[in-house]
Amino acid sequence: MTDPSATELHDTLLRVAVTRLLRLNGGTLPQRAVHTAGARIAARARTVLEERMADPPPLKQLATDLGTSPFALLRAFREAYGMPPHTWLTDARVRRARHLLDSGSAPAEAAVAVGFTDQPHLNRHFTRIVGVPPGAYQRERKNVQDGDGPLLLPSGVWQNRQLLQKHMKKTVENPTRPSSETLWESGSPSDCPVSPSG
């Protein structure tokens, strides 16, 4: 039989030793980006999709060309970019279409150039991602570029802020403006400085 006090002593000494080791060497490990084969495959898949945006290969063919299975490619791509390849491709097409619209291409031409089947297909995804249809985006960009400066936001928020600032400046310059005419009564709803939606 072993002495119970000796067992307690050994137990206590072990706890003290482990505690000292943890204090000296313990702590959280720094986070490191792990470059696995999956990350390399995802990066190669992204490169292929960027190069062949207008005519991308099907998932099965892309996986075969990269030497992996479709399931492994989907998992690796989602891990690396937070979305499956099809979703990433749609977002990349919309980004490229924005650049084409900024350079003066017509929405129908931009749609075909980036790989959408037609302009309504581009309209649906462009409106979902950017917030306005491609034609309205292009008109707004052109109007602002012809005006005072570059467009910061592709939405009515920017225009509404500009109208509000212009109205405030006029009010300060001409404080005796008739009170019967309010900004809401001065014209169309687009003339109001703040849209009802915020």
Short mmCIF file of N, CA, C and O in Angstrom, two decimals, residues 28-104:
data_model
loop_
_atom_site.label_atom_id
_atom_site.label_comp_id
_atom_site.label_asym_id
_atom_site.label_seq_id
_atom_site.Cartn_x
_atom_site.Cartn_y
_atom_site.Cartn_z
N THR A 28 -2.10 32.08 -25.58
CA THR A 28 -2.75 31.74 -26.84
C THR A 28 -1.71 31.72 -27.95
O THR A 28 -0.78 32.53 -27.97
N LEU A 29 -1.88 30.82 -28.85
CA LEU A 29 -0.99 30.73 -30.00
C LEU A 29 -1.39 31.80 -31.02
O LEU A 29 -2.57 32.08 -31.20
N PRO A 30 -0.43 32.40 -31.68
CA PRO A 30 -0.78 33.38 -32.72
C PRO A 30 -1.49 32.68 -33.87
O PRO A 30 -1.17 31.54 -34.21
N GLN A 31 -2.47 33.39 -34.45
CA GLN A 31 -3.21 32.83 -35.57
C GLN A 31 -2.34 32.88 -36.82
O GLN A 31 -1.75 33.91 -37.13
N ARG A 32 -2.27 31.77 -37.51
CA ARG A 32 -1.49 31.71 -38.74
C ARG A 32 -2.41 31.29 -39.87
O ARG A 32 -3.29 30.45 -39.68
N ALA A 33 -2.20 31.87 -41.00
CA ALA A 33 -2.95 31.45 -42.18
C ALA A 33 -2.37 30.12 -42.65
O ALA A 33 -1.17 30.02 -42.91
N VAL A 34 -3.19 29.13 -42.69
CA VAL A 34 -2.74 27.82 -43.12
C VAL A 34 -2.92 27.71 -44.63
O VAL A 34 -4.03 27.83 -45.13
N HIS A 35 -1.82 27.52 -45.32
CA HIS A 35 -1.87 27.38 -46.77
C HIS A 35 -1.93 25.90 -47.10
O HIS A 35 -0.91 25.23 -47.16
N THR A 36 -3.12 25.44 -47.30
CA THR A 36 -3.32 24.04 -47.59
C THR A 36 -3.44 23.85 -49.10
O THR A 36 -3.51 24.82 -49.86
N ALA A 37 -3.50 22.61 -49.48
CA ALA A 37 -3.72 22.32 -50.90
C ALA A 37 -5.07 22.88 -51.35
O ALA A 37 -5.21 23.34 -52.48
N GLY A 38 -6.07 22.89 -50.45
CA GLY A 38 -7.38 23.43 -50.77
C GLY A 38 -7.32 24.91 -51.09
O GLY A 38 -7.98 25.39 -52.00
N ALA A 39 -6.50 25.66 -50.34
CA ALA A 39 -6.37 27.10 -50.60
C ALA A 39 -5.72 27.35 -51.96
O ALA A 39 -6.11 28.26 -52.69
N ARG A 40 -4.74 26.53 -52.30
CA ARG A 40 -4.09 26.67 -53.61
C ARG A 40 -5.07 26.34 -54.74
O ARG A 40 -5.11 27.01 -55.76
N ILE A 41 -5.87 25.30 -54.54
CA ILE A 41 -6.85 24.92 -55.55
C ILE A 41 -7.89 26.02 -55.72
O ILE A 41 -8.28 26.37 -56.83
N ALA A 42 -8.34 26.61 -54.60
CA ALA A 42 -9.32 27.70 -54.66
C ALA A 42 -8.74 28.90 -55.41
O ALA A 42 -9.43 29.51 -56.23
N ALA A 43 -7.49 29.22 -55.15
CA ALA A 43 -6.86 30.36 -55.85
C ALA A 43 -6.73 30.07 -57.34
O ALA A 43 -6.96 30.96 -58.17
N ARG A 44 -6.37 28.85 -57.69
CA ARG A 44 -6.27 28.49 -59.12
C ARG A 44 -7.64 28.53 -59.78
O ARG A 44 -7.78 29.00 -60.92
N ALA A 45 -8.67 28.07 -59.07
CA ALA A 45 -10.03 28.11 -59.62
C ALA A 45 -10.47 29.54 -59.85
O ALA A 45 -11.07 29.87 -60.88
N ARG A 46 -10.15 30.42 -58.90
CA ARG A 46 -10.52 31.83 -59.04
C ARG A 46 -9.83 32.45 -60.26
O ARG A 46 -10.45 33.20 -61.02
N THR A 47 -8.58 32.11 -60.46
CA THR A 47 -7.84 32.64 -61.62
C THR A 47 -8.49 32.18 -62.92
O THR A 47 -8.67 32.98 -63.85
N VAL A 48 -8.86 30.90 -62.99
CA VAL A 48 -9.52 30.38 -64.20
C VAL A 48 -10.84 31.11 -64.42
O VAL A 48 -11.15 31.51 -65.55
N LEU A 49 -11.62 31.31 -63.36
CA LEU A 49 -12.91 31.98 -63.49
C LEU A 49 -12.74 33.43 -63.93
O LEU A 49 -13.53 33.95 -64.71
N GLU A 50 -11.71 34.11 -63.44
CA GLU A 50 -11.45 35.50 -63.85
C GLU A 50 -11.06 35.56 -65.32
O GLU A 50 -11.49 36.46 -66.05
N GLU A 51 -10.23 34.61 -65.75
CA GLU A 51 -9.77 34.62 -67.14
C GLU A 51 -10.88 34.23 -68.12
O GLU A 51 -10.91 34.71 -69.24
N ARG A 52 -11.77 33.36 -67.69
CA ARG A 52 -12.83 32.85 -68.58
C ARG A 52 -14.20 33.29 -68.09
O ARG A 52 -15.16 32.53 -68.15
N MET A 53 -14.30 34.53 -67.65
CA MET A 53 -15.54 35.03 -67.05
C MET A 53 -16.73 34.94 -68.00
O MET A 53 -17.83 34.58 -67.60
N ALA A 54 -16.52 35.27 -69.26
CA ALA A 54 -17.63 35.26 -70.22
C ALA A 54 -18.05 33.84 -70.59
O ALA A 54 -19.19 33.63 -70.99
N ASP A 55 -17.15 32.88 -70.46
CA ASP A 55 -17.46 31.49 -70.81
C ASP A 55 -16.79 30.55 -69.81
O ASP A 55 -15.83 29.85 -70.15
N PRO A 56 -17.26 30.53 -68.56
CA PRO A 56 -16.60 29.72 -67.54
C PRO A 56 -16.89 28.23 -67.73
O PRO A 56 -17.94 27.86 -68.25
N PRO A 57 -15.95 27.39 -67.30
CA PRO A 57 -16.20 25.95 -67.40
C PRO A 57 -17.21 25.51 -66.34
O PRO A 57 -17.31 26.14 -65.29
N PRO A 58 -17.94 24.43 -66.58
CA PRO A 58 -18.83 23.90 -65.54
C PRO A 58 -17.99 23.43 -64.34
O PRO A 58 -16.80 23.15 -64.47
N LEU A 59 -18.61 23.33 -63.20
CA LEU A 59 -17.91 22.97 -61.97
C LEU A 59 -17.15 21.65 -62.11
O LEU A 59 -16.00 21.54 -61.71
N LYS A 60 -17.80 20.66 -62.69
CA LYS A 60 -17.17 19.35 -62.84
C LYS A 60 -15.92 19.44 -63.69
O LYS A 60 -14.88 18.87 -63.37
N GLN A 61 -16.00 20.19 -64.80
CA GLN A 61 -14.84 20.34 -65.69
C GLN A 61 -13.74 21.13 -65.00
O GLN A 61 -12.56 20.79 -65.10
N LEU A 62 -14.10 22.18 -64.28
CA LEU A 62 -13.12 22.98 -63.55
C LEU A 62 -12.39 22.12 -62.52
O LEU A 62 -11.17 22.18 -62.40
N ALA A 63 -13.14 21.32 -61.78
CA ALA A 63 -12.53 20.45 -60.78
C ALA A 63 -11.60 19.43 -61.44
O ALA A 63 -10.49 19.19 -60.95
N THR A 64 -12.03 18.85 -62.54
CA THR A 64 -11.19 17.88 -63.25
C THR A 64 -9.91 18.54 -63.75
O THR A 64 -8.81 17.98 -63.60
N ASP A 65 -10.01 19.74 -64.32
CA ASP A 65 -8.83 20.46 -64.81
C ASP A 65 -7.85 20.78 -63.68
O ASP A 65 -6.64 20.84 -63.90
N LEU A 66 -8.37 20.98 -62.47
CA LEU A 66 -7.52 21.30 -61.32
C LEU A 66 -7.07 20.05 -60.57
O LEU A 66 -6.35 20.15 -59.57
N GLY A 67 -7.53 18.88 -61.00
CA GLY A 67 -7.10 17.63 -60.38
C GLY A 67 -7.76 17.34 -59.05
O GLY A 67 -7.13 16.79 -58.15
N THR A 68 -9.01 17.72 -58.89
CA THR A 68 -9.73 17.48 -57.65
C THR A 68 -11.17 17.09 -57.97
O THR A 68 -11.57 17.06 -59.13
N SER A 69 -11.94 16.86 -56.93
CA SER A 69 -13.35 16.53 -57.13
C SER A 69 -14.20 17.79 -57.00
O SER A 69 -13.76 18.77 -56.36
N PRO A 70 -15.39 17.81 -57.56
CA PRO A 70 -16.26 18.99 -57.42
C PRO A 70 -16.56 19.32 -55.96
O PRO A 70 -16.56 20.49 -55.58
N PHE A 71 -16.78 18.29 -55.14
CA PHE A 71 -17.07 18.53 -53.72
C PHE A 71 -15.88 19.18 -53.02
O PHE A 71 -16.03 20.15 -52.28
N ALA A 72 -14.67 18.66 -53.28
CA ALA A 72 -13.47 19.23 -52.65
C ALA A 72 -13.24 20.67 -53.13
O ALA A 72 -12.85 21.53 -52.34
N LEU A 73 -13.50 20.93 -54.40
CA LEU A 73 -13.35 22.29 -54.93
C LEU A 73 -14.35 23.24 -54.28
O LEU A 73 -13.98 24.35 -53.87
N LEU A 74 -15.60 22.82 -54.17
CA LEU A 74 -16.61 23.66 -53.51
C LEU A 74 -16.22 23.97 -52.08
O LEU A 74 -16.30 25.12 -51.63
N ARG A 75 -15.79 22.96 -51.34
CA ARG A 75 -15.41 23.15 -49.94
C ARG A 75 -14.21 24.09 -49.83
O ARG A 75 -14.20 25.02 -49.01
N ALA A 76 -13.19 23.89 -50.67
CA ALA A 76 -12.00 24.72 -50.62
C ALA A 76 -12.32 26.17 -51.00
O ALA A 76 -11.83 27.11 -50.37
N PHE A 77 -13.14 26.34 -52.02
CA PHE A 77 -13.48 27.69 -52.48
C PHE A 77 -14.27 28.43 -51.42
O PHE A 77 -14.02 29.60 -51.13
N ARG A 78 -15.24 27.75 -50.82
CA ARG A 78 -16.05 28.37 -49.76
C ARG A 78 -15.18 28.74 -48.55
O ARG A 78 -15.34 29.78 -47.95
N GLU A 79 -14.22 27.87 -48.23
CA GLU A 79 -13.33 28.14 -47.11
C GLU A 79 -12.45 29.35 -47.39
O GLU A 79 -12.21 30.18 -46.51
N ALA A 80 -11.95 29.46 -48.62
CA ALA A 80 -11.04 30.55 -48.97
C ALA A 80 -11.76 31.87 -49.20
O ALA A 80 -11.26 32.93 -48.80
N TYR A 81 -12.94 31.87 -49.83
CA TYR A 81 -13.59 33.10 -50.24
C TYR A 81 -14.96 33.34 -49.61
O TYR A 81 -15.59 34.36 -49.86
N GLY A 82 -15.43 32.40 -48.81
CA GLY A 82 -16.68 32.59 -48.09
C GLY A 82 -17.94 32.39 -48.91
O GLY A 82 -19.03 32.70 -48.45
N MET A 83 -17.80 31.89 -50.12
CA MET A 83 -18.95 31.65 -51.00
C MET A 83 -18.57 30.61 -52.04
O MET A 83 -17.39 30.42 -52.31
N PRO A 84 -19.57 29.96 -52.63
CA PRO A 84 -19.25 29.00 -53.69
C PRO A 84 -18.80 29.71 -54.97
O PRO A 84 -19.03 30.91 -55.14
N PRO A 85 -18.14 28.98 -55.87
CA PRO A 85 -17.62 29.61 -57.10
C PRO A 85 -18.69 30.33 -57.92
O PRO A 85 -18.42 31.40 -58.47
N HIS A 86 -19.89 29.78 -58.02
CA HIS A 86 -20.93 30.41 -58.84
C HIS A 86 -21.31 31.79 -58.28
O HIS A 86 -21.45 32.76 -59.03
N THR A 87 -21.44 31.89 -56.97
CA THR A 87 -21.78 33.18 -56.35
C THR A 87 -20.64 34.18 -56.53
O THR A 87 -20.86 35.35 -56.85
N TRP A 88 -19.41 33.70 -56.36
CA TRP A 88 -18.25 34.58 -56.55
C TRP A 88 -18.21 35.07 -58.00
O TRP A 88 -17.95 36.25 -58.25
N LEU A 89 -18.48 34.18 -58.95
CA LEU A 89 -18.46 34.55 -60.36
C LEU A 89 -19.51 35.61 -60.67
O LEU A 89 -19.23 36.58 -61.39
N THR A 90 -20.70 35.47 -60.12
CA THR A 90 -21.75 36.47 -60.34
C THR A 90 -21.31 37.83 -59.81
O THR A 90 -21.47 38.86 -60.48
N ASP A 91 -20.75 37.86 -58.60
CA ASP A 91 -20.26 39.12 -58.02
C ASP A 91 -19.15 39.72 -58.87
O ASP A 91 -19.10 40.94 -59.10
N ALA A 92 -18.23 38.88 -59.33
CA ALA A 92 -17.12 39.37 -60.17
C ALA A 92 -17.64 39.93 -61.49
O ALA A 92 -17.14 40.94 -61.99
N ARG A 93 -18.65 39.29 -62.06
CA ARG A 93 -19.24 39.79 -63.30
C ARG A 93 -19.87 41.16 -63.09
O ARG A 93 -19.74 42.05 -63.94
N VAL A 94 -20.56 41.34 -61.98
CA VAL A 94 -21.17 42.65 -61.70
C VAL A 94 -20.09 43.71 -61.50
O VAL A 94 -20.21 44.83 -62.00
N ARG A 95 -19.00 43.36 -60.79
CA ARG A 95 -17.91 44.33 -60.61
C ARG A 95 -17.32 44.74 -61.96
O ARG A 95 -17.08 45.92 -62.21
N ARG A 96 -17.09 43.76 -62.82
CA ARG A 96 -16.53 44.08 -64.14
C ARG A 96 -17.54 44.87 -64.98
O ARG A 96 -17.16 45.79 -65.71
N ALA A 97 -18.82 44.55 -64.87
CA ALA A 97 -19.84 45.31 -65.60
C ALA A 97 -19.85 46.77 -65.13
O ALA A 97 -20.02 47.68 -65.95
N ARG A 98 -19.66 47.01 -63.85
CA ARG A 98 -19.58 48.40 -63.35
C ARG A 98 -18.45 49.15 -64.02
O ARG A 98 -18.60 50.31 -64.42
N HIS A 99 -17.29 48.50 -64.15
CA HIS A 99 -16.15 49.16 -64.80
C HIS A 99 -16.46 49.46 -66.27
O HIS A 99 -16.10 50.52 -66.77
N LEU A 100 -17.12 48.52 -66.93
CA LEU A 100 -17.50 48.75 -68.33
C LEU A 100 -18.51 49.89 -68.45
O LEU A 100 -18.41 50.72 -69.36
N LEU A 101 -19.47 49.94 -67.55
CA LEU A 101 -20.46 51.03 -67.57
C LEU A 101 -19.78 52.36 -67.29
O LEU A 101 -20.11 53.38 -67.91
N ASP A 102 -18.82 52.36 -66.38
CA ASP A 102 -18.08 53.60 -66.08
C ASP A 102 -17.29 54.10 -67.29
O ASP A 102 -17.11 55.30 -67.46
N SER A 103 -16.83 53.15 -68.11
CA SER A 103 -16.05 53.56 -69.28
C SER A 103 -16.93 53.88 -70.49
O SER A 103 -16.41 54.21 -71.55
N GLY A 104 -18.27 53.78 -70.33
CA GLY A 104 -19.17 54.22 -71.38
C GLY A 104 -19.86 53.12 -72.17
O GLY A 104 -20.60 53.41 -73.10
#
